[in-house]
PDB file of C-alpha atoms in Angstrom:
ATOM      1  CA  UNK A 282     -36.016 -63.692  15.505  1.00  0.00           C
ATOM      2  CA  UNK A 283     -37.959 -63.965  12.531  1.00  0.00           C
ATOM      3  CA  UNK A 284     -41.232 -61.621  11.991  1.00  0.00           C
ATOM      4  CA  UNK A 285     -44.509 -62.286  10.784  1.00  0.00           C
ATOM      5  CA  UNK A 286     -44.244 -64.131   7.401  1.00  0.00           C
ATOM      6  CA  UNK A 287     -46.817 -64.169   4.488  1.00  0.00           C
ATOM      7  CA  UNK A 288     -47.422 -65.421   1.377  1.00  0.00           C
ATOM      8  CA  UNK A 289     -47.471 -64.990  -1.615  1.00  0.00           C
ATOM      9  CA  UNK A 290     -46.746 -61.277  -1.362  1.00  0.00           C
ATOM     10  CA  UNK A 291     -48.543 -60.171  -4.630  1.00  0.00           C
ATOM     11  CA  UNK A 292     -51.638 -62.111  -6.237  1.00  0.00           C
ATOM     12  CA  UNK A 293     -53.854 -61.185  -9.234  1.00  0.00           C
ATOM     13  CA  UNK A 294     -56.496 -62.803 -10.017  1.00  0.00           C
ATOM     14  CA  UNK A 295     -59.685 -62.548 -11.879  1.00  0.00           C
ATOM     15  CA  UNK A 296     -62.804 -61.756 -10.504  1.00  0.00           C
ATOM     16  CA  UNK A 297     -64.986 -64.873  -9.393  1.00  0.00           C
ATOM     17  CA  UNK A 298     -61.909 -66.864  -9.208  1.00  0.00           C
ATOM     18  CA  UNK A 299     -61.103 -67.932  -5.218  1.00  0.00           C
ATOM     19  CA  UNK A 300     -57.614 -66.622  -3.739  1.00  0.00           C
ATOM     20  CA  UNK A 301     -56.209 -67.824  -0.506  1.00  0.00           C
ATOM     21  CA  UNK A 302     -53.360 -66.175   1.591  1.00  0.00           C
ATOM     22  CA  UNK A 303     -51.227 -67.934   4.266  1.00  0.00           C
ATOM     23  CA  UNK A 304     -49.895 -66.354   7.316  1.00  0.00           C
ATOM     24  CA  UNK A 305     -46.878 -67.546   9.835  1.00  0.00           C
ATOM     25  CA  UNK A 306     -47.024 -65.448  12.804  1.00  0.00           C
ATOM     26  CA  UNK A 307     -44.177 -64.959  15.417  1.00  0.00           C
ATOM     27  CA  UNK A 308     -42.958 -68.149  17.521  1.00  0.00           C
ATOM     28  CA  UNK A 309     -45.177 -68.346  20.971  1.00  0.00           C
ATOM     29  CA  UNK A 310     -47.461 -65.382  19.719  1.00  0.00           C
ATOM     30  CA  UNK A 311     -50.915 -66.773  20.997  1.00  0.00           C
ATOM     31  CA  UNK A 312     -53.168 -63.892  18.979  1.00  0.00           C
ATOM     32  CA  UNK A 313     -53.410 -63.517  15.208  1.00  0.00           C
ATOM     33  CA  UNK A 314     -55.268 -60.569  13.563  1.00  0.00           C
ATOM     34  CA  UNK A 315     -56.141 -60.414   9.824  1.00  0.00           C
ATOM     35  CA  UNK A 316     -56.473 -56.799   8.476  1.00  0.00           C
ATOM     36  CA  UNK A 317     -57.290 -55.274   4.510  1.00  0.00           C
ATOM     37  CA  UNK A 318     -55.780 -51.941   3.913  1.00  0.00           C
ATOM     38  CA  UNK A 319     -57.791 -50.369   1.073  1.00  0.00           C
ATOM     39  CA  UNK A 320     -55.430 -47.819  -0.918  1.00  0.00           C
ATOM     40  CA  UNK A 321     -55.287 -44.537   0.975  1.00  0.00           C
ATOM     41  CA  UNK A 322     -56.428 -45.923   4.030  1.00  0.00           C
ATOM     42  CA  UNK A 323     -55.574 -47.292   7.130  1.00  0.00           C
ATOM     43  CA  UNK A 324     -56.400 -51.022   8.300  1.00  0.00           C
ATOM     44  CA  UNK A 325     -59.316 -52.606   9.040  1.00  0.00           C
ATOM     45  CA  UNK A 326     -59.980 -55.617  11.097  1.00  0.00           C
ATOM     46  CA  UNK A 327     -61.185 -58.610   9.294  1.00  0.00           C
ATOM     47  CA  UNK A 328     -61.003 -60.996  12.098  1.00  0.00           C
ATOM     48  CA  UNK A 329     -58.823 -61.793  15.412  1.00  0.00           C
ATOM     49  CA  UNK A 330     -58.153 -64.845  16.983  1.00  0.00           C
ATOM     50  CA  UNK A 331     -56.964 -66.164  20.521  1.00  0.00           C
ATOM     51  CA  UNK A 332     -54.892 -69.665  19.133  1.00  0.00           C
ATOM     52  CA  UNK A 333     -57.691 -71.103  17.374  1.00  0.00           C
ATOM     53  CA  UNK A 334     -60.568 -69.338  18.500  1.00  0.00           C
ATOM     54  CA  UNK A 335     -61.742 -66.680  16.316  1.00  0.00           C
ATOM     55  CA  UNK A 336     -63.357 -64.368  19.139  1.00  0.00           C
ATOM     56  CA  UNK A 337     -63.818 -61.446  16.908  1.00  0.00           C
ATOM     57  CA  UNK A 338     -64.906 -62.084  12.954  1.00  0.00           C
ATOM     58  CA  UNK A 339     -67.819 -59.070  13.130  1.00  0.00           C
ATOM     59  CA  UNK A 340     -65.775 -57.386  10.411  1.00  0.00           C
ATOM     60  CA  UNK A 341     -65.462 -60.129   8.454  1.00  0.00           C
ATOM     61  CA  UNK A 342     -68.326 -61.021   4.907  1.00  0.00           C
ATOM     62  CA  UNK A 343     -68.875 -64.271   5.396  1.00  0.00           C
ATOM     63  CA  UNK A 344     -70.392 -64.618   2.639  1.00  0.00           C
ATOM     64  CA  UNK A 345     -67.431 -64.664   0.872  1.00  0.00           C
ATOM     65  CA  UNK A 346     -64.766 -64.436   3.133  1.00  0.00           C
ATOM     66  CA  UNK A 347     -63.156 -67.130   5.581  1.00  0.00           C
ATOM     67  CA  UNK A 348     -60.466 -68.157   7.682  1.00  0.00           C
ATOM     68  CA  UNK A 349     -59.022 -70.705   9.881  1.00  0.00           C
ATOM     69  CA  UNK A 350     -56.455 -71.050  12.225  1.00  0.00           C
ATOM     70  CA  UNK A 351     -55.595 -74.813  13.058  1.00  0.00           C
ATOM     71  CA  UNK A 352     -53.447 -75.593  15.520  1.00  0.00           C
ATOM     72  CA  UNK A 353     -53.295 -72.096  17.045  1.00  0.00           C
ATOM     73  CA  UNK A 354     -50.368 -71.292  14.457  1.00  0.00           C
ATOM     74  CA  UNK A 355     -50.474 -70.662  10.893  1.00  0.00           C
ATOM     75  CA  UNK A 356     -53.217 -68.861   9.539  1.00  0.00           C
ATOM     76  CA  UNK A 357     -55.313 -68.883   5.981  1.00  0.00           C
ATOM     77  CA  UNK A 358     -57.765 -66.573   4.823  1.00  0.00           C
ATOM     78  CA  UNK A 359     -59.607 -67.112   1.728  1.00  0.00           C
ATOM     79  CA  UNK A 360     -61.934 -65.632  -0.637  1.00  0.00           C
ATOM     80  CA  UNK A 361     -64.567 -67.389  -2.895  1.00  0.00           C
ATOM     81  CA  UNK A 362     -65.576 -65.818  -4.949  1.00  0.00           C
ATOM     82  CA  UNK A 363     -63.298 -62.670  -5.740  1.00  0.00           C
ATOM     83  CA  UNK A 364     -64.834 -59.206  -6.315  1.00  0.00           C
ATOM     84  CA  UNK A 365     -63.391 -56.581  -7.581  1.00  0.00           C
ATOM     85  CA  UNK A 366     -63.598 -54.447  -4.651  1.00  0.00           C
ATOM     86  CA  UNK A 367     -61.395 -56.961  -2.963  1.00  0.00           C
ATOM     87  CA  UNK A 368     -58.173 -55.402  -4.306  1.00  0.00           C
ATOM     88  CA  UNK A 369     -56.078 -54.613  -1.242  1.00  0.00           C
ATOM     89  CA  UNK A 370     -53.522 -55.512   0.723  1.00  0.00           C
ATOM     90  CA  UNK A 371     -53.885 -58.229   3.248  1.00  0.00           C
ATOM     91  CA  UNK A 372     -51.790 -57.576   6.424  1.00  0.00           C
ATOM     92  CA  UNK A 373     -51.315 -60.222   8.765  1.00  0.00           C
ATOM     93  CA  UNK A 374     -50.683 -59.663  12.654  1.00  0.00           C
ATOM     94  CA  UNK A 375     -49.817 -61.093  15.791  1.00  0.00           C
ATOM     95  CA  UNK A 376     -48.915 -60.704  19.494  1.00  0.00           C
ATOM     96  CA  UNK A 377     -48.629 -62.172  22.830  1.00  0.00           C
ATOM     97  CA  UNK A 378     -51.328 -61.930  25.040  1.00  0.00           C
ATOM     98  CA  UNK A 379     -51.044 -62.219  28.656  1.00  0.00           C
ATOM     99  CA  UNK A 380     -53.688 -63.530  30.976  1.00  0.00           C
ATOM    100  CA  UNK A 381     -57.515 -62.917  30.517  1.00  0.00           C
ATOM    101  CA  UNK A 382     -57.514 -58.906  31.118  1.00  0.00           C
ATOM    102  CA  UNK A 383     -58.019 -56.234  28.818  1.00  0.00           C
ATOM    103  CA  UNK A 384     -54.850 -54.430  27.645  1.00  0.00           C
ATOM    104  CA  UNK A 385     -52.251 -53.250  25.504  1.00  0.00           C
ATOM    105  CA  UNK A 386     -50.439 -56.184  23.304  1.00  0.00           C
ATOM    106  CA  UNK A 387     -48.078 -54.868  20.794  1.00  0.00           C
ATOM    107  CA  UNK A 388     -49.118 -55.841  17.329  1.00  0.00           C
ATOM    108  CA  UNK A 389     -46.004 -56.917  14.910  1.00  0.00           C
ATOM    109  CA  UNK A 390     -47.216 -56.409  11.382  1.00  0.00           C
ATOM    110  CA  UNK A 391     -46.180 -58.957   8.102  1.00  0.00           C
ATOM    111  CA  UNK A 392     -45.214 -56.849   4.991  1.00  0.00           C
ATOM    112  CA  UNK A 393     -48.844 -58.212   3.378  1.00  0.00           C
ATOM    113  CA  UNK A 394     -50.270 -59.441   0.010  1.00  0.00           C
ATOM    114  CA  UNK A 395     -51.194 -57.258  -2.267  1.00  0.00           C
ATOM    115  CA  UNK A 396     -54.045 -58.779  -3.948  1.00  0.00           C
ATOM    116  CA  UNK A 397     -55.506 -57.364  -7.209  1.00  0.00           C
ATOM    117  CA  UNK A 398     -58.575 -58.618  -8.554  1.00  0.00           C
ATOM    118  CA  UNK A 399     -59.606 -57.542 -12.699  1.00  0.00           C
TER     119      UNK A 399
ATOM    120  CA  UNK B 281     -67.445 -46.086  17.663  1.00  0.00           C
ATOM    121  CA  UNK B 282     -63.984 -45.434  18.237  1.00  0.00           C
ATOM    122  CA  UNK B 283     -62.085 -43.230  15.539  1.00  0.00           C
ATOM    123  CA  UNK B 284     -58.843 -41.537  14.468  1.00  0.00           C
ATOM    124  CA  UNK B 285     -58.791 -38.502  12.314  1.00  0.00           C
ATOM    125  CA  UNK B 286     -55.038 -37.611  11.286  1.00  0.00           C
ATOM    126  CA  UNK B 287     -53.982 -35.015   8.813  1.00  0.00           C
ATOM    127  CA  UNK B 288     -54.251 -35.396   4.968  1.00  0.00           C
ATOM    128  CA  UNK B 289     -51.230 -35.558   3.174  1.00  0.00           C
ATOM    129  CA  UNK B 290     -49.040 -35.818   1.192  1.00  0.00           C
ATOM    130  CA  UNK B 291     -46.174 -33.608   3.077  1.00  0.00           C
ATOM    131  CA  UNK B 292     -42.953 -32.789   1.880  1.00  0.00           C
ATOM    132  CA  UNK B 293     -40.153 -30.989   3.600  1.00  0.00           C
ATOM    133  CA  UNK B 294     -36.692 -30.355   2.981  1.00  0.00           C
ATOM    134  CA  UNK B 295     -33.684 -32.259   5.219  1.00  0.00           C
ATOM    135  CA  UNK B 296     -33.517 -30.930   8.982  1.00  0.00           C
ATOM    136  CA  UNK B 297     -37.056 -29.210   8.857  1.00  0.00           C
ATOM    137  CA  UNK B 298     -39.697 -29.286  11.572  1.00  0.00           C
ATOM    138  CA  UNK B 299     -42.683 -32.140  11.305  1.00  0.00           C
ATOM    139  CA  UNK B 300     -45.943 -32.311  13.175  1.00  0.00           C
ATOM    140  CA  UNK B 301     -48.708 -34.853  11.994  1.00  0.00           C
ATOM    141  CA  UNK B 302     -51.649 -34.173  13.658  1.00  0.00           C
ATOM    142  CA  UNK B 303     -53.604 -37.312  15.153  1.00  0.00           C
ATOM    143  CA  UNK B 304     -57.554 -36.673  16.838  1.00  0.00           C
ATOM    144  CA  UNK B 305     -58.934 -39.390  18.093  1.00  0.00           C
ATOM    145  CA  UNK B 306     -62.870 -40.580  19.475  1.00  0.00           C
ATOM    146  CA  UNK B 307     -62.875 -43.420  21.827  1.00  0.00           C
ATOM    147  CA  UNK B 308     -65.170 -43.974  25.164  1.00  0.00           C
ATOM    148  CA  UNK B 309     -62.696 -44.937  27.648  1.00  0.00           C
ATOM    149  CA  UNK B 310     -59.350 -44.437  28.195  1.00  0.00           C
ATOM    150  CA  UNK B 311     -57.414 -46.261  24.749  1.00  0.00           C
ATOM    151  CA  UNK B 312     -53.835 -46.524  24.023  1.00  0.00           C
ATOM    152  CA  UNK B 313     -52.595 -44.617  21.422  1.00  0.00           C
ATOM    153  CA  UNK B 314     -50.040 -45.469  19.122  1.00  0.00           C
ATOM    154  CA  UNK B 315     -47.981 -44.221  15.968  1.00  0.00           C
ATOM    155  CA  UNK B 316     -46.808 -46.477  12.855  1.00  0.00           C
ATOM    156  CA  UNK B 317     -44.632 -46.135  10.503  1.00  0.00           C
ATOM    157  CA  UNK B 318     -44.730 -48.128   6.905  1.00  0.00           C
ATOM    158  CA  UNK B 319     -41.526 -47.835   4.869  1.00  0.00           C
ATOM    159  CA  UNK B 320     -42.094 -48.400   0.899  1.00  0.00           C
ATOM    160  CA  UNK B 321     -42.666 -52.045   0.305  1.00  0.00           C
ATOM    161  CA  UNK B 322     -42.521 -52.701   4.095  1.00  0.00           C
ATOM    162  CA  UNK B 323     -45.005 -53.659   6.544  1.00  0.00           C
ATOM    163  CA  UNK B 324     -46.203 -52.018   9.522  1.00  0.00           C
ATOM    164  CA  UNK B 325     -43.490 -51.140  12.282  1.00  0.00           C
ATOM    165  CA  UNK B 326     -44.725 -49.168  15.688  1.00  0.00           C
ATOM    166  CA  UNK B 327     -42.928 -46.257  16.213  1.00  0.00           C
ATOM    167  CA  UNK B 328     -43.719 -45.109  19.292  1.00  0.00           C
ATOM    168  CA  UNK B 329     -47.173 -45.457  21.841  1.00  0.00           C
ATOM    169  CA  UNK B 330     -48.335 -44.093  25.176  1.00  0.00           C
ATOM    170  CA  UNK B 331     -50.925 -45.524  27.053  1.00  0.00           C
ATOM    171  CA  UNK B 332     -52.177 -43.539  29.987  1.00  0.00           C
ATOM    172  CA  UNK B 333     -53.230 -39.435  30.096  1.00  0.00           C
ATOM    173  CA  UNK B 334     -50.076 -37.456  29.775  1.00  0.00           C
ATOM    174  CA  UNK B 335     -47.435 -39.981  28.710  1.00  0.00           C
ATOM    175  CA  UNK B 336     -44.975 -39.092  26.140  1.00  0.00           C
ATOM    176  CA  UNK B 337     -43.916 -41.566  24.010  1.00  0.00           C
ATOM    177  CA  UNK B 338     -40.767 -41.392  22.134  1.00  0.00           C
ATOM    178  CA  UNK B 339     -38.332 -43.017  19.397  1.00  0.00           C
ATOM    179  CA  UNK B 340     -35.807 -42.324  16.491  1.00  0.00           C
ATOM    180  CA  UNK B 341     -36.023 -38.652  17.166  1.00  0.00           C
ATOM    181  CA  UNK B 342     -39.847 -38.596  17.290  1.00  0.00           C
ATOM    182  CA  UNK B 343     -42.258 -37.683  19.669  1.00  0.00           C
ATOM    183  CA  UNK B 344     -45.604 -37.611  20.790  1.00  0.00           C
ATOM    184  CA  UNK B 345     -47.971 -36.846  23.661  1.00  0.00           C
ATOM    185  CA  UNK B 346     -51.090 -38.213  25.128  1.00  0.00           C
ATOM    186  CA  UNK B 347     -53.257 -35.051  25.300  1.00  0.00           C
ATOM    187  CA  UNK B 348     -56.794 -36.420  27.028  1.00  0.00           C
ATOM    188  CA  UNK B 349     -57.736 -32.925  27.297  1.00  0.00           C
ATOM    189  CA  UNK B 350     -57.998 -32.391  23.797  1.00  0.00           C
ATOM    190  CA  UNK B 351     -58.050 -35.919  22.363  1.00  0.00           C
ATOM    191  CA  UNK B 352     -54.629 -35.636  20.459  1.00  0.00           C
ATOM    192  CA  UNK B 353     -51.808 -37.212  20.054  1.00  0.00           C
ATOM    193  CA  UNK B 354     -49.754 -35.265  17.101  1.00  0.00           C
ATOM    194  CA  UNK B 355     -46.409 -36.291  16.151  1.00  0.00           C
ATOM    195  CA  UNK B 356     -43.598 -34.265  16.071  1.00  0.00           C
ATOM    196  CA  UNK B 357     -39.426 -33.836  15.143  1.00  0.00           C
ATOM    197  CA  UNK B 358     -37.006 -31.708  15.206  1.00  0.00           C
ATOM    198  CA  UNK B 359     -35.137 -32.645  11.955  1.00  0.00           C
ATOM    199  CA  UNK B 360     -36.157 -34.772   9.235  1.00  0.00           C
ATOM    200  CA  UNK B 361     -34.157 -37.043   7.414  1.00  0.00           C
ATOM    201  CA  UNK B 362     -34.529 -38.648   3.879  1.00  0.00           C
ATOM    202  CA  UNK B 363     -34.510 -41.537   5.513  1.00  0.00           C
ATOM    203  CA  UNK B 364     -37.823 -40.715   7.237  1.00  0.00           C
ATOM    204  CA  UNK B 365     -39.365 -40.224   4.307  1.00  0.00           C
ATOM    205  CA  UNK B 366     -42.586 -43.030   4.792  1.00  0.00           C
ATOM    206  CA  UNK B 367     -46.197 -43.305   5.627  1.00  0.00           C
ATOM    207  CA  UNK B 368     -47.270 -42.456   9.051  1.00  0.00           C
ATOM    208  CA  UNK B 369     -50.397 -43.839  10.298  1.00  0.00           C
ATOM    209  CA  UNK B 370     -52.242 -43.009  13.773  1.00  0.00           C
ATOM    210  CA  UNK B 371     -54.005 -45.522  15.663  1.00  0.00           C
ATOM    211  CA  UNK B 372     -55.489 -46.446  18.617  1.00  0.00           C
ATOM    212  CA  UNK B 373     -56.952 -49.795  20.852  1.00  0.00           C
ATOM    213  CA  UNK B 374     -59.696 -49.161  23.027  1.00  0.00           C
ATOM    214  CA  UNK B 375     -61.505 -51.807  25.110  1.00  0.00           C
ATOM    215  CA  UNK B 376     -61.958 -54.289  21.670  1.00  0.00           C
ATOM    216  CA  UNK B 377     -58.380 -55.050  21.366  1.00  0.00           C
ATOM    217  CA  UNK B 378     -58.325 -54.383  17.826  1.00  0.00           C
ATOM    218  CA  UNK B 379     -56.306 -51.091  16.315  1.00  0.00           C
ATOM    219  CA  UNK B 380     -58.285 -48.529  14.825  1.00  0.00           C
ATOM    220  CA  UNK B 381     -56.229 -46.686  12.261  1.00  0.00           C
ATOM    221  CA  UNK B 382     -55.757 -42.662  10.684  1.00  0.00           C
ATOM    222  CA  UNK B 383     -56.109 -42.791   6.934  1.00  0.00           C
ATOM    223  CA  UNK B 384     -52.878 -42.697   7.272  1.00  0.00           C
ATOM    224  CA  UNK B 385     -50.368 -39.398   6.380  1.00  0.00           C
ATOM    225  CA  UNK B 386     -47.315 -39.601   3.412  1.00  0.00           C
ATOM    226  CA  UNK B 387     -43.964 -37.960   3.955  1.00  0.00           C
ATOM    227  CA  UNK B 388     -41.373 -36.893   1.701  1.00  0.00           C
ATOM    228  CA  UNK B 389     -38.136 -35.525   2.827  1.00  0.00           C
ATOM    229  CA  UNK B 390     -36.208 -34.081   0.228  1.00  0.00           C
ATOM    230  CA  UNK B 391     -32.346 -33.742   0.340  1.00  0.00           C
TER     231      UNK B 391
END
């Protein structure tokens, strides 16, 4: 079965110049997550979403920042304009989520973008 | 908010030694907890979770327990290989859904 697919998997770009990154997640997953992993950190949640419905973006600048999901599938986020603190990695999620109730889901990761902005 | 504190790294050991990572965690409610591993230049992969007070949760050698008691959930093995050599990162997912990650801990296992 093939995992959670992304592209590209490195970008760099200069600053004020828009980027976009494209995620695939696993067949019949029904919940997509995008996360940016700052160097030496863990990730953060940029935004989740139940097929298309993003139902949690509050980590998300939308000033610059967006994303879509059409179809419930494939995912894009993009940024316009780039800053410089934007260089991370961009890690892509997803998992199946049963029914309306709170609970665990298991999370299968994409290998990311690494996107550096000069 | 909810929050996991793990231990600063980098670590290196030698082949066959002892490893404990030690994961703290603040979260109202009861979360699941949950170890990952990242590999160089690959993504994410879950090692091993527990999601209820007192569960053990265990895989490839490791371990680690759900300690309410002290809000813990430290990672552990008997003997390391080279091939464990990776970034371990703590996490947990409370009533939001989303993970809340460690900083994130580097191991080296030398031969």
């Amino acid at each position: 079965e093939a995992g959670v697919v992304q592209s590209p998997r490195y970008k760099i770009i200069e600053k004020k110049q828009p980027v976009a990154f494209w995620c695939n997640p696993i067949s019949g997953h029904n919940t997509l997550y995008w996360y940016r992993q700052n160097l030496g950190q863990g990730p953060e949640l940029l935004i989740r979403y139940e097929n298309e419905e993003a139902v949690d973006d509050s980590q998300l600048p939308k000033d610059r920042f967006s994303a879509e999901r059409l179809k419930g599938v494939d995912s894009t986020l993009k940024i316009q304009p780039a800053e410089l603190g934007d260089s991370a990695v961009y890690l892509c999620a997803s998992s199946y989520r049963r029914g309306s109730g709170v609970g665990y889901n298991e999370q299968f990761f994409g290998p990311g973008t690494r996107l550096t902005v000069l | 908010g909810d929050s996991v504190t793990q231990m600063e790294g980098p670590v290196t050991l030698s082949e066959e030694a002892f490893l404990t990572i030690n994961c703290t965690y603040t979260a109202t409610g009861y979360p699941s907890l949950f170890w990952y591993v990242q590999y160089p230049g690959e993504g994410l992969q879950l090692l091993l979770k527990a999601t209820k007070a007192d569960d053990k949760g265990s895989n490839k050698g490791f371990e680690a327990t759900y300690r309410k008691e002290t809000t813990s959930f430290h990672l552990e093995k008997g003997s390391v290989q080279v091939s464990d050599s990776a970034v371990y990162f703590c996490a947990l997912q409370g009533g939001s859904e989303k993970l809340v990650f460690g900083k994130g801990t580097k191991l080296t296992v030398n031969p």
